[in-house]
């Protein structure tokens, strides 16, 4: 069973700061997801990656398969980025299932 | 942009009652999932569904749970006899057929068992 650890658990930043959230996992995976959960509870998928790096606007996600580690970076953070960021990994399960194992999340608060 | 919808947004039920949580996945998606998140805890996988059958389920998904796609658009999660510990946010998600696509999550149904 894959263990997914995120750090930090809580993060407070000033608006404009560069933010990094880390995720490590214990067993080899087929893909890793970064998700954003808003205070109301809804979940939005930010990235799915299996190697290298992806960028979308101010968000950058990287993954190092050999080290079993991924990072989510937010450049020029803004109060609207305040949310819980969740790392989830997909193992090599049976064809078509793509079960995800989730981390506990990182709660980000960006202060104006 | 198409989205996954879930109803109701909040359901309150008494212990021992049956509840049905409803989801409408994105129309051309073929893989469907249910997850739950107990307050303050991490999201947990419950079940995945493809081609009208369960493709994988977790230890949580015991005999009191069932899923169904009754009419080609809705995807339901039934809890037969609710327990206090079933109180949680339940998320539905769907994914297109092709590998490499992300799952799209619904807004969730908050279930409160009293």
Short mmCIF file of C-alpha atoms in Angstrom, two decimals:
data_model
loop_
_atom_site.label_atom_id
_atom_site.label_comp_id
_atom_site.label_asym_id
_atom_site.label_seq_id
_atom_site.Cartn_x
_atom_site.Cartn_y
_atom_site.Cartn_z
CA UNK A 1 0.00 0.00 0.00
CA UNK A 2 1.31 3.41 -0.94
CA UNK A 3 1.98 5.93 1.80
CA UNK A 4 1.65 9.53 0.67
CA UNK A 5 3.21 12.23 2.82
CA UNK A 6 2.84 15.94 2.28
CA UNK A 7 4.74 18.82 3.80
CA UNK A 8 4.14 21.22 5.25
CA UNK A 9 0.72 20.50 6.75
CA UNK A 10 -0.01 24.20 7.09
CA UNK A 11 1.55 27.14 5.30
CA UNK A 12 0.96 30.85 5.70
CA UNK A 13 2.45 33.19 3.12
CA UNK A 14 2.37 36.86 2.28
CA UNK A 15 0.85 37.83 -1.02
CA UNK A 16 3.46 37.68 -3.77
CA UNK A 17 5.61 35.01 -2.13
CA UNK A 18 6.85 31.91 -3.96
CA UNK A 19 5.33 28.80 -2.42
CA UNK A 20 6.45 25.18 -2.50
CA UNK A 21 4.44 22.19 -1.31
CA UNK A 22 6.08 18.78 -1.24
CA UNK A 23 4.76 15.26 -1.68
CA UNK A 24 6.58 11.97 -1.24
CA UNK A 25 5.30 8.46 -1.71
CA UNK A 26 6.60 5.03 -0.82
CA UNK A 27 5.80 2.78 -3.78
CA UNK A 28 6.26 3.26 -7.52
CA UNK A 29 3.33 4.90 -9.26
CA UNK A 30 1.87 5.34 -12.74
CA UNK A 31 0.83 8.96 -12.20
CA UNK A 32 0.57 11.68 -9.58
CA UNK A 33 -2.20 14.23 -9.23
CA UNK A 34 -2.23 17.62 -7.58
CA UNK A 35 -5.70 18.68 -6.47
CA UNK A 36 -7.06 21.86 -4.93
CA UNK A 37 -9.83 21.73 -2.33
CA UNK A 38 -11.67 24.96 -1.64
CA UNK A 39 -13.08 25.91 1.77
CA UNK A 40 -16.53 24.83 0.60
CA UNK A 41 -15.16 21.34 0.01
CA UNK A 42 -15.13 21.07 -3.78
CA UNK A 43 -12.10 19.43 -5.42
CA UNK A 44 -10.47 20.67 -8.61
CA UNK A 45 -7.79 18.77 -10.47
CA UNK A 46 -4.73 20.96 -11.10
CA UNK A 47 -2.23 18.57 -12.66
CA UNK A 48 -1.69 14.96 -13.54
CA UNK A 49 1.91 14.03 -14.26
CA UNK A 50 4.02 10.93 -14.59
CA UNK A 51 7.37 12.54 -15.36
CA UNK A 52 9.13 15.89 -15.63
CA UNK A 53 7.34 19.16 -15.17
CA UNK A 54 4.05 20.85 -16.04
CA UNK A 55 3.10 24.50 -15.88
CA UNK A 56 -0.29 26.17 -15.86
CA UNK A 57 -0.37 29.89 -15.26
CA UNK A 58 1.33 30.57 -11.93
CA UNK A 59 1.35 26.90 -10.96
CA UNK A 60 4.23 24.53 -11.65
CA UNK A 61 4.35 20.84 -10.77
CA UNK A 62 7.43 18.66 -10.92
CA UNK A 63 8.01 15.01 -10.25
CA UNK A 64 11.14 12.93 -9.66
CA UNK A 65 10.19 9.31 -10.21
CA UNK A 66 13.51 7.94 -8.94
CA UNK A 67 13.23 9.86 -5.66
CA UNK A 68 9.46 9.28 -5.37
CA UNK A 69 8.90 12.97 -4.83
CA UNK A 70 6.84 15.74 -6.34
CA UNK A 71 6.57 19.46 -5.70
CA UNK A 72 3.87 22.00 -6.41
CA UNK A 73 5.06 25.58 -6.79
CA UNK A 74 2.95 28.72 -6.83
CA UNK A 75 4.61 31.86 -8.10
CA UNK A 76 3.40 35.34 -7.09
CA UNK A 77 0.90 33.90 -4.61
CA UNK A 78 -2.45 35.60 -4.17
CA UNK A 79 -5.13 35.38 -1.46
CA UNK A 80 -7.37 33.51 -3.89
CA UNK A 81 -4.80 30.69 -3.86
CA UNK A 82 -5.81 29.98 -0.27
CA UNK A 83 -7.04 26.40 -0.23
CA UNK A 84 -6.00 22.89 0.70
CA UNK A 85 -3.64 21.31 -1.83
CA UNK A 86 -3.77 17.55 -2.04
CA UNK A 87 -1.34 15.13 -3.61
CA UNK A 88 -2.77 11.83 -4.85
CA UNK A 89 -0.95 8.94 -6.50
CA UNK A 90 -2.17 6.30 -8.90
CA UNK A 91 -0.66 2.87 -8.62
CA UNK A 92 -0.35 0.05 -11.06
CA UNK A 93 -3.76 -1.38 -10.26
CA UNK A 94 -5.99 -3.45 -12.48
CA UNK A 95 -6.75 -2.21 -15.98
CA UNK A 96 -9.19 0.67 -15.92
CA UNK A 97 -9.46 1.23 -12.18
CA UNK A 98 -6.88 3.96 -11.57
CA UNK A 99 -7.48 3.99 -7.83
CA UNK A 100 -5.99 7.05 -6.15
CA UNK A 101 -4.27 7.18 -2.76
CA UNK A 102 -4.41 10.63 -1.21
CA UNK A 103 -2.17 12.64 1.06
CA UNK A 104 -3.60 14.55 4.01
CA UNK A 105 -3.27 17.85 2.22
CA UNK A 106 -1.46 21.12 2.80
CA UNK A 107 -3.56 24.05 3.99
CA UNK A 108 -2.31 27.24 2.37
CA UNK A 109 -3.32 30.68 3.59
CA UNK A 110 -2.11 33.68 1.60
CA UNK A 111 -2.36 36.96 3.49
CA UNK A 112 -2.78 40.25 1.61
CA UNK B 1 -17.14 23.63 -19.64
CA UNK B 2 -18.76 20.29 -18.77
CA UNK B 3 -18.76 19.36 -15.12
CA UNK B 4 -19.69 16.56 -12.77
CA UNK B 5 -22.77 17.35 -10.70
CA UNK B 6 -23.95 15.79 -7.45
CA UNK B 7 -27.23 15.87 -5.57
CA UNK B 8 -28.12 16.61 -2.89
CA UNK B 9 -25.43 18.97 -1.64
CA UNK B 10 -26.29 18.06 1.95
CA UNK B 11 -28.22 15.06 3.25
CA UNK B 12 -29.20 14.50 6.85
CA UNK B 13 -30.45 11.05 7.79
CA UNK B 14 -31.07 8.97 10.85
CA UNK B 15 -28.91 6.00 11.74
CA UNK B 16 -30.18 2.83 10.10
CA UNK B 17 -31.85 4.61 7.19
CA UNK B 18 -30.96 4.02 3.55
CA UNK B 19 -29.55 6.90 1.52
CA UNK B 20 -28.88 7.28 -2.18
CA UNK B 21 -26.33 9.82 -3.34
CA UNK B 22 -26.59 10.86 -6.95
CA UNK B 23 -23.99 11.93 -9.47
CA UNK B 24 -24.19 12.94 -13.11
CA UNK B 25 -20.77 12.37 -14.67
CA UNK B 26 -19.54 14.23 -17.72
CA UNK B 27 -21.41 12.79 -20.68
CA UNK B 28 -18.60 11.20 -22.71
CA UNK B 29 -16.76 9.80 -19.70
CA UNK B 30 -16.66 6.06 -19.15
CA UNK B 31 -14.93 5.55 -15.80
CA UNK B 32 -16.70 6.55 -12.60
CA UNK B 33 -15.53 6.77 -8.99
CA UNK B 34 -16.80 7.40 -5.50
CA UNK B 35 -14.58 8.81 -2.76
CA UNK B 36 -15.32 9.90 0.77
CA UNK B 37 -13.71 12.37 3.14
CA UNK B 38 -14.49 12.21 6.81
CA UNK B 39 -14.24 15.67 8.37
CA UNK B 40 -10.62 16.57 9.04
CA UNK B 41 -9.27 13.44 7.37
CA UNK B 42 -7.88 12.62 3.95
CA UNK B 43 -9.90 11.63 0.93
CA UNK B 44 -10.35 7.87 0.58
CA UNK B 45 -11.17 5.77 -2.46
CA UNK B 46 -14.38 3.76 -2.26
CA UNK B 47 -15.10 2.24 -5.64
CA UNK B 48 -14.49 2.49 -9.37
CA UNK B 49 -17.01 1.53 -12.04
CA UNK B 50 -16.59 0.78 -15.73
CA UNK B 51 -18.72 -0.92 -18.34
CA UNK B 52 -21.58 -1.34 -15.89
CA UNK B 53 -19.62 -3.17 -13.28
CA UNK B 54 -17.34 -2.50 -10.34
CA UNK B 55 -13.71 -2.60 -11.45
CA UNK B 56 -12.15 -2.07 -8.04
CA UNK B 57 -13.30 -1.40 -4.51
CA UNK B 58 -11.61 -0.58 -1.23
CA UNK B 59 -11.94 -2.25 2.17
CA UNK B 60 -14.35 0.52 3.14
CA UNK B 61 -16.80 -0.50 0.42
CA UNK B 62 -18.47 -3.34 2.29
CA UNK B 63 -21.86 -4.99 1.80
CA UNK B 64 -23.78 -1.95 2.99
CA UNK B 65 -22.59 0.00 -0.04
CA UNK B 66 -23.68 -0.45 -3.64
CA UNK B 67 -23.32 1.51 -6.86
CA UNK B 68 -25.44 1.65 -9.94
CA UNK B 69 -25.71 3.42 -13.26
CA UNK B 70 -29.45 3.05 -13.72
CA UNK B 71 -30.12 5.09 -16.82
CA UNK B 72 -26.90 5.87 -18.69
CA UNK B 73 -26.50 9.30 -17.13
CA UNK B 74 -26.81 8.98 -13.35
CA UNK B 75 -24.30 7.18 -11.17
CA UNK B 76 -25.53 6.42 -7.68
CA UNK B 77 -24.05 5.35 -4.37
CA UNK B 78 -26.44 3.61 -1.99
CA UNK B 79 -25.75 3.10 1.67
CA UNK B 80 -28.24 0.53 2.95
CA UNK B 81 -28.22 1.07 6.69
CA UNK B 82 -26.33 4.19 7.64
CA UNK B 83 -24.08 4.37 10.67
CA UNK B 84 -22.80 7.41 12.52
CA UNK B 85 -19.35 6.79 11.06
CA UNK B 86 -20.72 7.13 7.52
CA UNK B 87 -20.97 10.88 8.11
CA UNK B 88 -18.60 12.37 5.56
CA UNK B 89 -18.32 14.27 2.31
CA UNK B 90 -18.83 11.95 -0.63
CA UNK B 91 -17.26 12.87 -3.96
CA UNK B 92 -18.08 11.44 -7.34
CA UNK B 93 -15.51 11.63 -10.15
CA UNK B 94 -15.40 10.62 -13.78
CA UNK B 95 -12.72 10.14 -16.42
CA UNK B 96 -12.68 9.72 -20.19
CA UNK B 97 -11.82 6.39 -21.68
CA UNK B 98 -8.35 7.30 -22.77
CA UNK B 99 -5.47 6.72 -20.41
CA UNK B 100 -3.60 9.80 -19.33
CA UNK B 101 -6.69 11.87 -18.60
CA UNK B 102 -7.42 13.40 -15.24
CA UNK B 103 -10.40 12.63 -13.11
CA UNK B 104 -13.01 15.34 -12.83
CA UNK B 105 -14.56 15.69 -9.39
CA UNK B 106 -18.05 16.71 -8.45
CA UNK B 107 -18.74 19.28 -5.72
CA UNK B 108 -19.54 16.58 -3.17
CA UNK B 109 -22.50 15.59 -1.00
CA UNK B 110 -22.16 16.16 2.72
CA UNK B 111 -23.86 13.26 4.52
CA UNK B 112 -24.73 13.71 8.16
CA UNK B 113 -25.97 10.66 10.06
CA UNK B 114 -27.66 11.42 13.37
#
